[in-house]
Phi, psi and omega in degrees: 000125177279113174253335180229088184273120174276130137275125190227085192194200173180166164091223210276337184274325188301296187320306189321294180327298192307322176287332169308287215302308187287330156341287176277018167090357177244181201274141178220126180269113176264123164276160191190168171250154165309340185280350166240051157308321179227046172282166176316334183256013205249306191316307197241021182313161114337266234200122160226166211230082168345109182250000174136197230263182196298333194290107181330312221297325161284340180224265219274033164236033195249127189269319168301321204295328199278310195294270163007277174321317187308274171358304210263343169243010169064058158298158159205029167192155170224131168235129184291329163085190170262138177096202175027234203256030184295314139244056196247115180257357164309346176257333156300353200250301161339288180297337189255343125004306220225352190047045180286164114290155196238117216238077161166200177321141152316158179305280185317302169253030149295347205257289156025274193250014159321329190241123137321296176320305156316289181293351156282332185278321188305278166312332170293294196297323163277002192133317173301086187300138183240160199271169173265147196214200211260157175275086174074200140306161183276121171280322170195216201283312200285324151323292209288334188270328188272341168304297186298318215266359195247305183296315157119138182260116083267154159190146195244117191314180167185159178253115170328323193238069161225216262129112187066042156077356164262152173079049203232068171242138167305141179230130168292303144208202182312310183312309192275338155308305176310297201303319137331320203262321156291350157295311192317297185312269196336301184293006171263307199288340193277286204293331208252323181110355188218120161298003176331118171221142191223198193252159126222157167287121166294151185222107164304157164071009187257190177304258275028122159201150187201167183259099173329126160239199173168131183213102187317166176295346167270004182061054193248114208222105183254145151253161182215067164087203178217140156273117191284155192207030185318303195276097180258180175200101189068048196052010158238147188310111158305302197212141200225142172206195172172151345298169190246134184270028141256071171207108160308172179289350185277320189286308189304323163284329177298287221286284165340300181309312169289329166301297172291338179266327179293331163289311155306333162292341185281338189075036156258149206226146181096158177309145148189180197239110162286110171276169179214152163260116181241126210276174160280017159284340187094345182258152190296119193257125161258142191262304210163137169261151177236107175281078189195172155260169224247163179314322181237057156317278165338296175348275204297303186301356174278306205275308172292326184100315176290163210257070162345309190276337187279314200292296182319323158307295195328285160334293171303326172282358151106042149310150152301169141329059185328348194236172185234165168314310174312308173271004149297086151293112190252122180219139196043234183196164214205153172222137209238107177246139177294095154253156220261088216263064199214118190268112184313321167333289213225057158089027190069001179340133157268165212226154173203156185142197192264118157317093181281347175222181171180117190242130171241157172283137184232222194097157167274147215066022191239145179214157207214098180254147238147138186224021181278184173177119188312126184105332190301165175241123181273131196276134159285051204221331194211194202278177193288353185291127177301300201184152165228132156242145205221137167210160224204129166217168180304320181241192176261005146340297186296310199278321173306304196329287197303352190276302162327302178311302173328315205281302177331322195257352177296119170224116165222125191248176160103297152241118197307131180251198256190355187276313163309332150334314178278324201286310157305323193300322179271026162261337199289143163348285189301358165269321160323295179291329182084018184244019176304133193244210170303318188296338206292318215287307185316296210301307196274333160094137197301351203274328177271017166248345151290342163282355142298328168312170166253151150282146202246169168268357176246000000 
């Protein structure tokens, strides 16, 4: 039974958690760096706690320093938050080491599903259709030149254990495989800790689309819809919604169904996400699962009504499933935009420094997670996210209207966001339309989709 949670995280997810925690009755311990003494979340803890100095490296990716803490402040749990150590499972087996709960997958099958690469061979064996790729990992360059040479080219590297758009590159042909593939590695081995590298056929122009699942210590395995997740820029994510139009309803129920039953059957346990590429047959290719909950989580929980993060404790304390399938509801259609401490102008730069203003949007169907506040110092040490706004309408028309209005009321001064971006973004046609892919953002270019914005007066 969890009765007391260390958060071993910082920013907008902390904050999420904490309100999940007060939500189910329990007590929540915020861990934190000096460099975020005086976020928000910090601010409005049960109890926080110091876990060391601004370098993540030190603090919220030191599996002692995070271990300690729990301890020390008479924890029986830890949530990992998204990122840092969420999946990693030498740290999960460190918390159940120690008779922690660890509040997502277990060590063993985080470890499991650690390599894409296995796991595109894994889900392939349950059911799941894969883009065609390399037979597992690339032992080295000259593997990796004869994969392409069977797969056929364009095809894009990939870091068996990576995430968020690193350790990624396209190759056109051998000459840019070569050129590629020890950047790849070396940028896998730097983030992840695994030099890993494996193949897929690239496929231009797709989809992004990916699945909610949760599946109780009994293998009881639900989805709670799918998220288009299309509009990227250099393989991160932007703008996240759901449902997504590409998919028909036949294919979407057919697919969603197969997912969740191909996951529960694979021995995965706890919240997580299937991502997928959806090709120009229209059908869904599955890529990697991510075992955590995911930044644009709020997405799915606006159209279902469910608490994601309260359920993924729930889980981890060894509940049952509360819901039956049937009783996933999914209804009308939400849309999620990332903002950013980051400026579109000039390459996305990223910004640090003091929020000299600070406006969140309200109203109803509109929600605003921010761990911001006028006087905060945004730190350069970590990642650039701010804030997400989640908006929620009966169609997706309505949820544009409203996004539009939301973005309009959005003031954050002091560093350049990400928010006129957006503000362009919901003029170009192909968003407008729902026909939007991975490619748009490149093809049409940050400067005319920022000349699209309306001007606002903030």
């Amino acid at each position: 039974m969890i009765k007391r949670v260390l958060i071993a995280n910082r920013g907008e997810i902390a904050l999420r958690i904490l309100r999940a925690c007060r939500q189910l009755g329990l007590e929540a311990v915020v861990a934190y760096s000096e460099a975020d003494a005086d976020s928000r979340a910090v601010l409005v803890a049960d109890e926080a706690v110091c876990i060391g100095p601004a370098d993540a490296k030190q603090s919220y990716l030191s599996a002692p320093a995070i271990i300690s803490a729990a301890l020390a402040t008479g924890c029986d749990a830890i949530h990992p938050g998204y990122g840092f150590l969420s999946e990693n499972a030498a740290f999960a087996e460190a918390v159940a080491a120690h008779k922690l709960t660890f509040i997502g997958p277990s060590a063993p099958i985080l470890e499991k599903f650690h390599s894409k690469a296995a796991t595109r061979a894994l889900l392939a064996k349950h059911g799941l259709p894969t883009i065609p790729g390399s037979d597992g990992v690339v032992a080295d360059e000259a593997a990796a030149l004869d994969a392409a040479k069977k797969i056929g080219y364009p095809v894009i590297l990939k870091a068996s254990a990576g995430g968020g758009g690193r350790g990624m590159r396209v190759a056109q042909d051998a000459a840019e495989l070569t050129k590629n593939f020890s950047i790849c590695a070396q940028e896998a081995q730097a983030a992840f800790g695994d030099g890993s590298i494996y193949l897929e056929k690239y496929l231009s122009a797709t989809h992004h689309v990916e699945v909610q699942i949760a599946v109780d210590s009994e293998g009881t395995a639900l989805h709670f819809g799918e998220r288009d997740c299309s509009l990227q820029r250099r393989h991160q994510k932007l703008v996240e919604e759901s449902p997504s139009t590409a998919l028909t309803p036949r294919v979407r129920e057919d697919f969603l169904a197969r997912a969740a039953k191909a996951i529960g059957a694979a021995g995965y346990r706890n919240v997580g996400t299937l991502e997928f590429l959806v090709g120009p047959d229209g059908k869904p290719y599955f890529i990697e699962i991510n075992c955590r909950i995911q930044v644009e989580h709020p997405v799915t929980e606006m159209v279902t009504g469910v608490d994601l993060v309260a359920l993924q404790i729930r889980l981890a304390a060894g509940e049952l499933m509360p819901m039956t399938q049937a009783e996933v509801e999914r209804r009308g259609h939400a849309i999620e935009f990332r903002l950013t401490a980051e400026d579109p102008a000039h390459e996305f730069r990223p910004q640090a420094g003091e929020i000299t203003t600070f406006r969140s949007p309200s109203g109803p169907w509109v929600r605003f997670d921010s761990h911001l506040y006028a006087g905060y110092e945004v730190p350069p040490y970590y990642d650039s996210l701010l804030a997400k706004l989640i908006v929620w309408g009966n169609t997706r028309e309505e949820a544009i209207a409203r996004s539009r209005a939301a973005l309009l009321e959005v003031e954050i001064g002091g560093v350049a966001t990400t928010r006129d971006f957006f503000l362009g973004l919901l003029e170009t046609p192909s968003f407008l339309k729902g026909t939007a892919t991975t490619s748009m953002v490149d093809t049409i270019g940050t400067a005319d989709i920022l000349a699209a914005a309306p001007k606002a007066r903030t």
